[in-house]
Tab-separated table of C-alpha atoms in Angstrom:
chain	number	residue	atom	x	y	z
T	1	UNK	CA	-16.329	-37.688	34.357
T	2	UNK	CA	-15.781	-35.977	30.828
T	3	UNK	CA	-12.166	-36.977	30.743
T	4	UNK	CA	-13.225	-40.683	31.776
T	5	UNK	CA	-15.865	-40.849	28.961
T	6	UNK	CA	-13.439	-39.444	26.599
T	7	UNK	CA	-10.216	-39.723	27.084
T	8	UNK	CA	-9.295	-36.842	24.498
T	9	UNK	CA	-10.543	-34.082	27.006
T	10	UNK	CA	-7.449	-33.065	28.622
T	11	UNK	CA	-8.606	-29.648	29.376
T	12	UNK	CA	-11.678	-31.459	31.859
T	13	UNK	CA	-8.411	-33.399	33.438
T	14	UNK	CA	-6.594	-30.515	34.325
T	15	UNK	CA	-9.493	-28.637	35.376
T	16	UNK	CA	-10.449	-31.414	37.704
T	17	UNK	CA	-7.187	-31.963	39.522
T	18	UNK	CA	-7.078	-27.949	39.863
T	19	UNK	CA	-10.392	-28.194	42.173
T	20	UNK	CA	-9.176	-31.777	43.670
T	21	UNK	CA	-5.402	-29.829	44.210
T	22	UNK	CA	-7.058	-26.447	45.796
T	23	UNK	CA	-9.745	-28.609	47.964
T	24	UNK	CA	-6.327	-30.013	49.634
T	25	UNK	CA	-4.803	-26.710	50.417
T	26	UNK	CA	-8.068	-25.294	51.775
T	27	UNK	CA	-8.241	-28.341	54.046
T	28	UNK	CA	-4.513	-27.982	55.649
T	29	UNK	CA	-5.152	-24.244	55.484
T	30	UNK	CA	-8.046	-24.739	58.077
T	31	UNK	CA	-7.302	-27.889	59.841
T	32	UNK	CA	-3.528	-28.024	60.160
T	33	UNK	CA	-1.269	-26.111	62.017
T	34	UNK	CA	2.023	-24.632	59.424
T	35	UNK	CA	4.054	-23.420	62.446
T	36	UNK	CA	4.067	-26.612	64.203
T	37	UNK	CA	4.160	-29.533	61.415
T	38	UNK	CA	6.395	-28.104	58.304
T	39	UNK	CA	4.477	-31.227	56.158
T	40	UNK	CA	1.308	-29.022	56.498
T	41	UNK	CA	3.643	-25.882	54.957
T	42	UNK	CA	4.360	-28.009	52.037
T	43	UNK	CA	1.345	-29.383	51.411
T	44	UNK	CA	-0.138	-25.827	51.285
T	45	UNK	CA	2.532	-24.776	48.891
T	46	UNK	CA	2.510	-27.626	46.723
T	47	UNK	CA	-1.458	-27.728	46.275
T	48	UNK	CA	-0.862	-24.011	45.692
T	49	UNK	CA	1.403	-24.115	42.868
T	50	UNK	CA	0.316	-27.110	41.152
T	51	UNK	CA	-3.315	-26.627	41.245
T	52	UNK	CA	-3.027	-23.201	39.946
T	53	UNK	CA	-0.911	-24.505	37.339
T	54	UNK	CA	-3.321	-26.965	36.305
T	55	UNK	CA	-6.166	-24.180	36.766
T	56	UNK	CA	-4.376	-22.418	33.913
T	57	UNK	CA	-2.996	-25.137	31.508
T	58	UNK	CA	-6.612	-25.994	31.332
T	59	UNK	CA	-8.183	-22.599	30.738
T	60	UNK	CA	-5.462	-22.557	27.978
T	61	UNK	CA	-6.543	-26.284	26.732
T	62	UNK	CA	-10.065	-25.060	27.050
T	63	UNK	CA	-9.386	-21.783	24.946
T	64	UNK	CA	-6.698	-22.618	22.893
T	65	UNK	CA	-4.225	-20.779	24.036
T	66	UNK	CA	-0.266	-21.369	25.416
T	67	UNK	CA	0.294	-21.630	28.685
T	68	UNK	CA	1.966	-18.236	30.074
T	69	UNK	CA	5.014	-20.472	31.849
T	70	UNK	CA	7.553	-18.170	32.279
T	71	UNK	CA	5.120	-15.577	33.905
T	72	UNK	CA	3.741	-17.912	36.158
T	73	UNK	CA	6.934	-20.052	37.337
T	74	UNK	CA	8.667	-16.642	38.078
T	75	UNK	CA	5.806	-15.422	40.246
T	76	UNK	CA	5.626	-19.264	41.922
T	77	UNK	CA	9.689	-18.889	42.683
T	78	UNK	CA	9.166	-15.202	44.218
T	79	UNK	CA	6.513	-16.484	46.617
T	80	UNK	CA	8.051	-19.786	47.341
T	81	UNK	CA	10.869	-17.978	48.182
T	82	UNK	CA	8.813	-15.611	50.352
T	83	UNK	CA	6.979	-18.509	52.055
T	84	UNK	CA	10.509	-19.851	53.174
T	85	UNK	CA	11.771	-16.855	54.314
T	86	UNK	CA	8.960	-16.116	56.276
T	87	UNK	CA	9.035	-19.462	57.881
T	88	UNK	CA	12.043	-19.357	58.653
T	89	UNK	CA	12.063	-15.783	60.671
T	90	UNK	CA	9.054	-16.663	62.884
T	91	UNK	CA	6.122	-13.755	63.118
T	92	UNK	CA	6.322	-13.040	59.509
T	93	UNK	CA	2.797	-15.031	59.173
T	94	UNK	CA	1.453	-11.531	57.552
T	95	UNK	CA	4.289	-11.414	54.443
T	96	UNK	CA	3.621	-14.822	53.899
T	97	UNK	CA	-0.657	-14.582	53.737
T	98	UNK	CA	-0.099	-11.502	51.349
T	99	UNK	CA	2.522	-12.992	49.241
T	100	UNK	CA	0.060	-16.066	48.688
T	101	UNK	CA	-2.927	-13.736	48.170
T	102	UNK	CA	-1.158	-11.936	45.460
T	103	UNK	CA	-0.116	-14.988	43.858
T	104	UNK	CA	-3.321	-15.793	43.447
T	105	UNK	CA	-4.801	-12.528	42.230
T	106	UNK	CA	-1.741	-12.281	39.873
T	107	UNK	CA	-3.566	-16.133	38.666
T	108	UNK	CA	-6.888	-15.448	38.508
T	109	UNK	CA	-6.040	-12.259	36.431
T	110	UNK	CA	-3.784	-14.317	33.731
T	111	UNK	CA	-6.528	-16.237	33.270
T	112	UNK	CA	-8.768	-13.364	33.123
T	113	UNK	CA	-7.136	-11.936	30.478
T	114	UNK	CA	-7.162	-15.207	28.625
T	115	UNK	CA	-10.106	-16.023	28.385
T	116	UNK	CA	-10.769	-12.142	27.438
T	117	UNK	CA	-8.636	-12.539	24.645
T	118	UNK	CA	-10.055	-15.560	23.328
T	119	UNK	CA	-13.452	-15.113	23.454
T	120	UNK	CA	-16.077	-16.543	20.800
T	121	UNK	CA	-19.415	-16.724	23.003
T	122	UNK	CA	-21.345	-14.796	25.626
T	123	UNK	CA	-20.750	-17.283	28.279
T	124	UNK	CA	-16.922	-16.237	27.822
T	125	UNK	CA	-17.421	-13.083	29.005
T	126	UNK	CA	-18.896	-14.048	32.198
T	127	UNK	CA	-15.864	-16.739	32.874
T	128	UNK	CA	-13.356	-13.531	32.135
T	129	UNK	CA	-15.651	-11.625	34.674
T	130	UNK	CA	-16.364	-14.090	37.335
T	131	UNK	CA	-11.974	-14.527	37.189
T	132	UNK	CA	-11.919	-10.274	37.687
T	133	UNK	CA	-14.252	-10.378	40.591
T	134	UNK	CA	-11.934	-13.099	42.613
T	135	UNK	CA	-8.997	-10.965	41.432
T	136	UNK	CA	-10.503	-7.749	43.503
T	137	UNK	CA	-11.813	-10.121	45.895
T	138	UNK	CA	-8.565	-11.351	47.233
T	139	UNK	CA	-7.091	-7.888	46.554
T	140	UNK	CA	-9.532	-6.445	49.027
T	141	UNK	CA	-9.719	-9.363	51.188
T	142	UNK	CA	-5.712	-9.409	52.010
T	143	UNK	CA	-5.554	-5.340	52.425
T	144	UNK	CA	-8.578	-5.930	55.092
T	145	UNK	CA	-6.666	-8.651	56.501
T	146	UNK	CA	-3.278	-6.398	56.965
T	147	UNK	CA	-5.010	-3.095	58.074
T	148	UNK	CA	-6.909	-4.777	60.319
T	149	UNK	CA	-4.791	-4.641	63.435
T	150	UNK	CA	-5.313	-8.774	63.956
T	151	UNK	CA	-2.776	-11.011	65.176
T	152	UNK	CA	-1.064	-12.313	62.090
T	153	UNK	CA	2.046	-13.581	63.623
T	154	UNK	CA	1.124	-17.189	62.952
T	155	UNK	CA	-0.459	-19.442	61.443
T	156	UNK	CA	-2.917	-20.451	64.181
T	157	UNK	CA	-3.189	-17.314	65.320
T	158	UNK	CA	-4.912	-16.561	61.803
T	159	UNK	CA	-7.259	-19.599	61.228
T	160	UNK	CA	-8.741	-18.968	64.471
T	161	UNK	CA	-9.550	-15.488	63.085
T	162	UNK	CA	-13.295	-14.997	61.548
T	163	UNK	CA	-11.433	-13.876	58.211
T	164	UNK	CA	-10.190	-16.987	58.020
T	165	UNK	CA	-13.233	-18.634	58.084
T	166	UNK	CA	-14.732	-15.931	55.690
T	167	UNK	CA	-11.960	-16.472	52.980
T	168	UNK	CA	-12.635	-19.998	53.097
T	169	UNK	CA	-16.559	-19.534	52.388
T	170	UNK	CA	-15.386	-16.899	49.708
T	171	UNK	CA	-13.057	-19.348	48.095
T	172	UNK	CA	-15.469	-22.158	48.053
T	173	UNK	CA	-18.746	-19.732	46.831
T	174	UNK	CA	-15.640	-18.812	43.372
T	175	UNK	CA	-14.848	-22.309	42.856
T	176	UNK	CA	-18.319	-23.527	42.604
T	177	UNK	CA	-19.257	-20.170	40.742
T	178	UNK	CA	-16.415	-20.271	38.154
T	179	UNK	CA	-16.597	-24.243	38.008
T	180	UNK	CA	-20.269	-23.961	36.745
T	181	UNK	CA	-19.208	-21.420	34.440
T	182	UNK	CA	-16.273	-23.297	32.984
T	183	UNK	CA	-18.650	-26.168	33.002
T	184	UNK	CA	-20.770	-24.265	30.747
T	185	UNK	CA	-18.117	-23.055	28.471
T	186	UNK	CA	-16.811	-26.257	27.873
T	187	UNK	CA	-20.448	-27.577	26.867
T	188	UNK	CA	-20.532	-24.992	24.182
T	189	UNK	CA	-17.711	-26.509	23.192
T	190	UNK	CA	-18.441	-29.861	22.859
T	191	UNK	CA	-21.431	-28.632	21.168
T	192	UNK	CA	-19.333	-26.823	18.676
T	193	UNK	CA	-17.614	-29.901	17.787
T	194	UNK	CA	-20.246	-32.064	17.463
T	195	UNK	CA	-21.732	-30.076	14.660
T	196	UNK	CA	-18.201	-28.903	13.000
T	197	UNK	CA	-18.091	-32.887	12.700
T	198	UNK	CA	-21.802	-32.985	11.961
T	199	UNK	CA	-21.111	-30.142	9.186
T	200	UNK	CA	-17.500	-31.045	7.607
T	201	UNK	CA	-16.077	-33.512	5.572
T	202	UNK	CA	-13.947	-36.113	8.158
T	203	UNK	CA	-11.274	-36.404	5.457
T	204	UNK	CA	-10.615	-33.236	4.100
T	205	UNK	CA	-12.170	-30.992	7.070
T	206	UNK	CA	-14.091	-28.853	4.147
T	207	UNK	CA	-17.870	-28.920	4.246
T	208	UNK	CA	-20.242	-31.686	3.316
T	209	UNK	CA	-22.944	-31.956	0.768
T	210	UNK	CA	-25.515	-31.348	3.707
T	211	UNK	CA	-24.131	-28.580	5.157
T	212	UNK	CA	-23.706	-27.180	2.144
T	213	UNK	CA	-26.732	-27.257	0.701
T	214	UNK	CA	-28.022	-25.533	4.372
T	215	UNK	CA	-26.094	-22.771	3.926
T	216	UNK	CA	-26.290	-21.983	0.497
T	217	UNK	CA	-29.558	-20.611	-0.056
T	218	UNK	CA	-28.159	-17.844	3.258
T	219	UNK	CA	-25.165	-17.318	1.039
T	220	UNK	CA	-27.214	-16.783	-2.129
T	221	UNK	CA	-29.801	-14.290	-0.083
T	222	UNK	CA	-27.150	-12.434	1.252
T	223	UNK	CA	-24.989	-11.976	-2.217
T	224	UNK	CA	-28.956	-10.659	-3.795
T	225	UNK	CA	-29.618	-9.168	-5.824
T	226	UNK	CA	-26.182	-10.163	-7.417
T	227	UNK	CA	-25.722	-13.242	-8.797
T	228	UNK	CA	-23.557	-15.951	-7.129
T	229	UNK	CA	-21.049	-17.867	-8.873
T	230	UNK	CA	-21.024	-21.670	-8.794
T	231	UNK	CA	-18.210	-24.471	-9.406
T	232	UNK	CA	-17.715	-27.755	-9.974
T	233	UNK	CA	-14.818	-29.822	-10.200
T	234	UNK	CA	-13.215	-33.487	-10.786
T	235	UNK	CA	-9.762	-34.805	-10.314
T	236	UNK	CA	-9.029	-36.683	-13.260
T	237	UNK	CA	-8.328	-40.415	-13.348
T	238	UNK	CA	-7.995	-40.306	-9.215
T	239	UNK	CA	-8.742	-44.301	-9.327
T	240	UNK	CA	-5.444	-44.652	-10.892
T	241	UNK	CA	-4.230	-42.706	-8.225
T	242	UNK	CA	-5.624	-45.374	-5.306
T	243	UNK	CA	-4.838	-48.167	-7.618
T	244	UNK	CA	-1.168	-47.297	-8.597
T	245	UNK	CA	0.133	-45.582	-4.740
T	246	UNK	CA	-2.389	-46.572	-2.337
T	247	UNK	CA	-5.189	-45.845	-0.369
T	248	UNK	CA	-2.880	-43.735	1.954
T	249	UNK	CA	-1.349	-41.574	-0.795
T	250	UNK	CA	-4.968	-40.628	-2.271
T	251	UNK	CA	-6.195	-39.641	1.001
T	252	UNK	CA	-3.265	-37.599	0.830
T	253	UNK	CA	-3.874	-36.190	-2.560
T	254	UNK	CA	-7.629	-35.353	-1.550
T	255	UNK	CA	-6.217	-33.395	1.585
T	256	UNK	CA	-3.961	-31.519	-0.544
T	257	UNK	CA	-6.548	-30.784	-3.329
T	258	UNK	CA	-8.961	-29.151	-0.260
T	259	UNK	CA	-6.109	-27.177	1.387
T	260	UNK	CA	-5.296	-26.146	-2.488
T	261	UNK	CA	-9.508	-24.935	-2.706
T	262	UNK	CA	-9.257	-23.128	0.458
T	263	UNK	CA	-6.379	-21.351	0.119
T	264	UNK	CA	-6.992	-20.329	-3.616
T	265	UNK	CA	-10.600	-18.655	-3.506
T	266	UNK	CA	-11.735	-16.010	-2.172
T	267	UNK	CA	-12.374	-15.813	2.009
T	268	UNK	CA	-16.157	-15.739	1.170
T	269	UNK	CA	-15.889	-18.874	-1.305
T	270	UNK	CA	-18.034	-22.083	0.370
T	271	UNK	CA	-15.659	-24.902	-0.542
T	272	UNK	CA	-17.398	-28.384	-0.709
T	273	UNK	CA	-16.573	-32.023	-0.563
T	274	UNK	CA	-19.495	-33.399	-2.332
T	275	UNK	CA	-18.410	-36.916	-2.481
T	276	UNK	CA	-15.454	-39.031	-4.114
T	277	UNK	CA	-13.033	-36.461	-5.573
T	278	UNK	CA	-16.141	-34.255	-6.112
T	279	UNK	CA	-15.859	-30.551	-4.839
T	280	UNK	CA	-18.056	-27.336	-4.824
T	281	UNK	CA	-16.844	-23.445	-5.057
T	282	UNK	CA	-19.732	-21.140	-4.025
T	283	UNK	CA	-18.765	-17.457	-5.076
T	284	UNK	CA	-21.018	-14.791	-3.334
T	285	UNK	CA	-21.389	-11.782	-6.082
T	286	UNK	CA	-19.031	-13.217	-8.768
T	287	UNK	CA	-20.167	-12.037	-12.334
T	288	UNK	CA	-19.186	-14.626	-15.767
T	289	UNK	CA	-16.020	-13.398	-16.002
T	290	UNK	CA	-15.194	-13.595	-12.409
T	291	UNK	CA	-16.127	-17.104	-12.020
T	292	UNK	CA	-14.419	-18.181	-15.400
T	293	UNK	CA	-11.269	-16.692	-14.319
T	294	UNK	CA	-11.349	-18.230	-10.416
T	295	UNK	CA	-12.175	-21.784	-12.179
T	296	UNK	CA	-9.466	-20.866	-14.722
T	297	UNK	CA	-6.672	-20.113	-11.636
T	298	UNK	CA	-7.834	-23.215	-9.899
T	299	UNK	CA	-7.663	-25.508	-12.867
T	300	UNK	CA	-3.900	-23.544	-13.736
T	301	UNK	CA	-3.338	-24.463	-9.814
T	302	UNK	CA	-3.898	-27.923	-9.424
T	303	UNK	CA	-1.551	-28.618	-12.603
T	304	UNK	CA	1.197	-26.966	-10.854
T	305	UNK	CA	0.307	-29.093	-7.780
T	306	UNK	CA	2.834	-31.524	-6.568
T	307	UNK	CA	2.240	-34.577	-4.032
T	308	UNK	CA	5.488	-36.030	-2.732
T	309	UNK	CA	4.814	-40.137	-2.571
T	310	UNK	CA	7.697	-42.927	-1.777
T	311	UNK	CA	8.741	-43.485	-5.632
T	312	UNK	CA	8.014	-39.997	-7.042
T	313	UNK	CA	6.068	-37.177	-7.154
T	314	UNK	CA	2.184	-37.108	-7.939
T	315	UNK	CA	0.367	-34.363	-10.217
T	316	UNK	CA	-2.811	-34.318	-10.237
T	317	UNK	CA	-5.534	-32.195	-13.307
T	318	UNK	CA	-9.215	-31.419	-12.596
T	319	UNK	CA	-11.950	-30.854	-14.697
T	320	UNK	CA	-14.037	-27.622	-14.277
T	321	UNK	CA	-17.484	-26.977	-14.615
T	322	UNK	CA	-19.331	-23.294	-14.039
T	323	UNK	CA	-22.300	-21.285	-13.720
T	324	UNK	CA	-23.752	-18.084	-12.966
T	325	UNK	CA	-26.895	-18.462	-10.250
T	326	UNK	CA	-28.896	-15.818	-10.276
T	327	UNK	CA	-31.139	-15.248	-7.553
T	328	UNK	CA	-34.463	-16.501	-8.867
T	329	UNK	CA	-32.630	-19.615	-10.530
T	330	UNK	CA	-32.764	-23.086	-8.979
T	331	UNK	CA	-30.153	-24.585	-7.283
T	332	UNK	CA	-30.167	-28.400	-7.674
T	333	UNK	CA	-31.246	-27.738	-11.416
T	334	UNK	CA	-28.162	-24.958	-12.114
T	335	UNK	CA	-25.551	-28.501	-9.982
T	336	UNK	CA	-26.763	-30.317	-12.634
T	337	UNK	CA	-26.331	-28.701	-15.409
T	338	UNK	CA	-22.497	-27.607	-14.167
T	339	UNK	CA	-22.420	-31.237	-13.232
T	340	UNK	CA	-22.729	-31.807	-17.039
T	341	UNK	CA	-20.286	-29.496	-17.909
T	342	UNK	CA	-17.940	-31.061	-15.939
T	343	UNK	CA	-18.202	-34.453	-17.855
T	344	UNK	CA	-18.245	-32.574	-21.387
T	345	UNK	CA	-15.004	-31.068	-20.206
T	346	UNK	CA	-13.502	-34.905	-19.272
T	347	UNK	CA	-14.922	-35.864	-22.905
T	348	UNK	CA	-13.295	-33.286	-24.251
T	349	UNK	CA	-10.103	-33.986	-23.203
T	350	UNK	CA	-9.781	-33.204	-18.892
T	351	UNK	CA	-7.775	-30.553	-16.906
T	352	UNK	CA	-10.244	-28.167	-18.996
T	353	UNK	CA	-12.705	-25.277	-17.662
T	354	UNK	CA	-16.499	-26.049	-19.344
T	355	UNK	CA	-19.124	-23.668	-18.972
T	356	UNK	CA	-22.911	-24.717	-18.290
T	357	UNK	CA	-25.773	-24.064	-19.839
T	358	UNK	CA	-27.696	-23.408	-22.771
T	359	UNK	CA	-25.066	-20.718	-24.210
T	360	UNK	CA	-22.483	-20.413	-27.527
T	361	UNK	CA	-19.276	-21.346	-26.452
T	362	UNK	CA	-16.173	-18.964	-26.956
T	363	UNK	CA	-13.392	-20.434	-28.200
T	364	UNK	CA	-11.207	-19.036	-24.894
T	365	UNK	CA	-13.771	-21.510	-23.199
T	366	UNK	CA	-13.011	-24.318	-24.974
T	367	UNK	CA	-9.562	-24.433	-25.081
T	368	UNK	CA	-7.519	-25.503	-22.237
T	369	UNK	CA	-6.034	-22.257	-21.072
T	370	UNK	CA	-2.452	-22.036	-20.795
C-alpha cells in the first residue's frame, strides 16, 4: 500500500514481496509433499532464496545500507547445493531441514547486524533485537529438532511432526512481530522526511528561513554566555546570471554556492537559504575577529569558485555582511542591521566583507581583502 501510494518507496516493495515470497514457502512447506512432487522442492527453495533476498535488500533500502551480496549468494549456493544433494540420496531429510535453518539464522543475523549498525532511533534497536531472537530461535529450534530422536527421513515424515506445526506458528508469531516493527521504523522515517522537506531549502537542501529562525534562539542559548557570530551574504549581479545562461545554470550556481557554505564553515555553522541568492552563517561562540575572518575566507572562496556552463566557465562574488549577537541582543533587529551592511558593501563596490552596526570602521574592513 505505501509503494502503491508512492511509487518512490522501494524499500515497502521489497519488504512486501519478502512476506508475500515466505507466505508461499510456508504454504508448500505444510501442505505439499517435497519427496513426491520435485515442483513443491523448488518452490520451497525459490521462495526461500528470493524472499530472503528481498527481506534484506529492503532492510538495506530501509537503512541505507548495501546489500551484503556476496555473503548471502555464497551461503544460498552452499545450501542449494545441500538441498540437491540431499534430495537426491533419499533419507537425508535431516541435512536438508538444518541446512535451511541455518540459512536462515545466518539471514536474520545479517540483518541483525545491519540494522545494529545503522541505527538512529529507539525503535531500531528493537528491529536489531526482534532479528537476534529469531536467530536463537531457529538455532534452538533445529538442534531440538535433530536431538530429538524423530523421524526426519522425509519430508512427510516431518510435517506430520508437532515441530512442524510449532515452527510454523513460530515463524508466523516473527513475521507479524518484526513486520510491525519494520512498519514502525519505516514511519519514523517517513516522518523524518516530511520535516527534513518541511525544514530545508528544496533547491539547495540547506535550511529555510523558518527553520532557521526555530533553531536559532537553541543555538544562541547553547553558545551563552558567548556571543554568536552572524552572516549575511549576496551573490552579486545573479540576475545576469539567469538572464545571460539560463534558469538551469543558476540553479546550478545556487547549488554550488550552498555546497561551497557547507563545506567552508565550521561543523557547528547553521547555513541558511533565506530567499533568492540570500544566505545565513550562524557561528556558535565566534568572537569579532573570528567572524570577520570566516566571512573574509568565504568571500576569498566564492571568487575562486568556478561553475562549468556550455560556453564557458561562470565566477561568481558575494557581498558580506556581519555581526556579533550577544546573548541579550535581538535577533531580527541585529538581520537587519547586517542586512544593511550587506547593501553598503554592494554600494561600495561588491565581493566586499561590511561590518554592521553602529561602530568606526577599520580600514582592513573596508577594503576588499586580497
Amino acid at each position: 500500500m505505501l509503494y502503491f501510494n508512492d511509487r518512490k518507496q522501494l524499500a515497502a516493495l521489497r519488504l512486501a514481496g519478502a512476506f508475500l515470497l515466505s507466505t508461499i514457502g510456508f504454504v508448500a512447506v505444510m501442505l505439499g509433499d517435497a519427496d513426491l512432487h520435485k515442483g513443491f522442492q523448488v518452490a520451497i527453495l525459490f521462495s526461500l532464496f528470493s524472499g530472503h533476498f528481498l527481506l534484506i535488500w529492503g532492510v538495506t533500502s530501509l537503512f541505507g545500507k548495501d546489500v551484503p551480496q556476496l555473503a548471502f549468494w555464497l551461503a544460498a549456493v552452499v545450501v542449494a547445493s545441500i538441498a540437491i544433494y540431499s534430495s537426491r540420496n533419499g533419507s537425508l531429510f535431516w541435512l536438508r531441514y538444518a541446512a535451511v535453518s541455518g540459512f536462515t539464522a545466518f539471514v536474520y543475523l545479517m540483518c541483525c547486524v545491519l540494522v545494529w549498525r545503522a541505527r538512529s532511533h529507539r525503535v531500531d534497536t528493537v528491529v536489531a533485537a526482534l532479528f537476534l531472537m529469531q536467530v536463537l530461535v531457529v538455532s534452538n529450534r533445529t538442534l531440538l529438532v535433530l536431538s530429538s530422536g524423530m523421524d526426519l527421513s522425509t519430508h512427510h515424515a516431518f510435517k506430520k511432526s508437532a515441530f512442524a506445526a510449532s515452527m510454523q506458528t513460530e515463524n508466523a508469531m516473527f513475521a507479524i512481530v518484526i513486520g510491525l516493527a519494520l512498519f514502525a521504523r519505516y514511519s519514523v522515517t517517513l516522518v523524518k522526511q516530511l520535516q527534513r522537506l518541511a525544514e530545508t531549502d528544496p533547491l539547495t537542501g540547506l535550511l529555510n528561513r523558518r527553520a532557521f529562525e526555530d533553531r536559532v534562539q537553541a543555538l544562541r542559548a547553547s553558545s551563552a554566555p558567548l556571543s554568536t557570530g552572524l552572516i549575511i551574504c549576496d551573490i552579486d549581479h545573479f540576475k545576469r546570471v539567469n538572464d545571460r545562461h539560463g534558469h538551469e545554470v543558476g540553479d546550478r550556481a545556487l547549488k554550488a554556492f550552498s555546497r561551497l557554505l557547507e563545506r567552508e564553515t565550521p561543523e557547528t555553522a547553521i547555513c541558511t537559504r533565506l530567499g533568492g541568492e540570500e544566505f545565513c552563517i550562524l557561528l556558535p561562540g565566534a568572537t569579532d575577529e573570528m567572524i570577520r575572518l570566516q566571512a573574509t575566507h568565504l568571500r576569498g572562496a566564492v571568487e575562486r569558485l568556478k561553475i562549468s556552463t556550455k560556453d564557458d566557465c561562470l565566477r561568481l562574488t558575494a557581498s558580506f555582511g556581519y555581526c556579533r549577537l550577544d546573548p541579550d541582543c535581538d535577533l531580527m533587529t541585529a538581520m537587519a542591521d547586517v542586512d544593511a551592511a550587506v547593501y553598503q558593501a554592494k554600494n561600495d563596490g561588491r565581493n566586499l566583507v561590511r561590518r554592521a552596526g553602529p561602530v568606526v570602521h577599520d580600514a582592513d574592513l573596508l577594503q576588499k581583502t586580497a
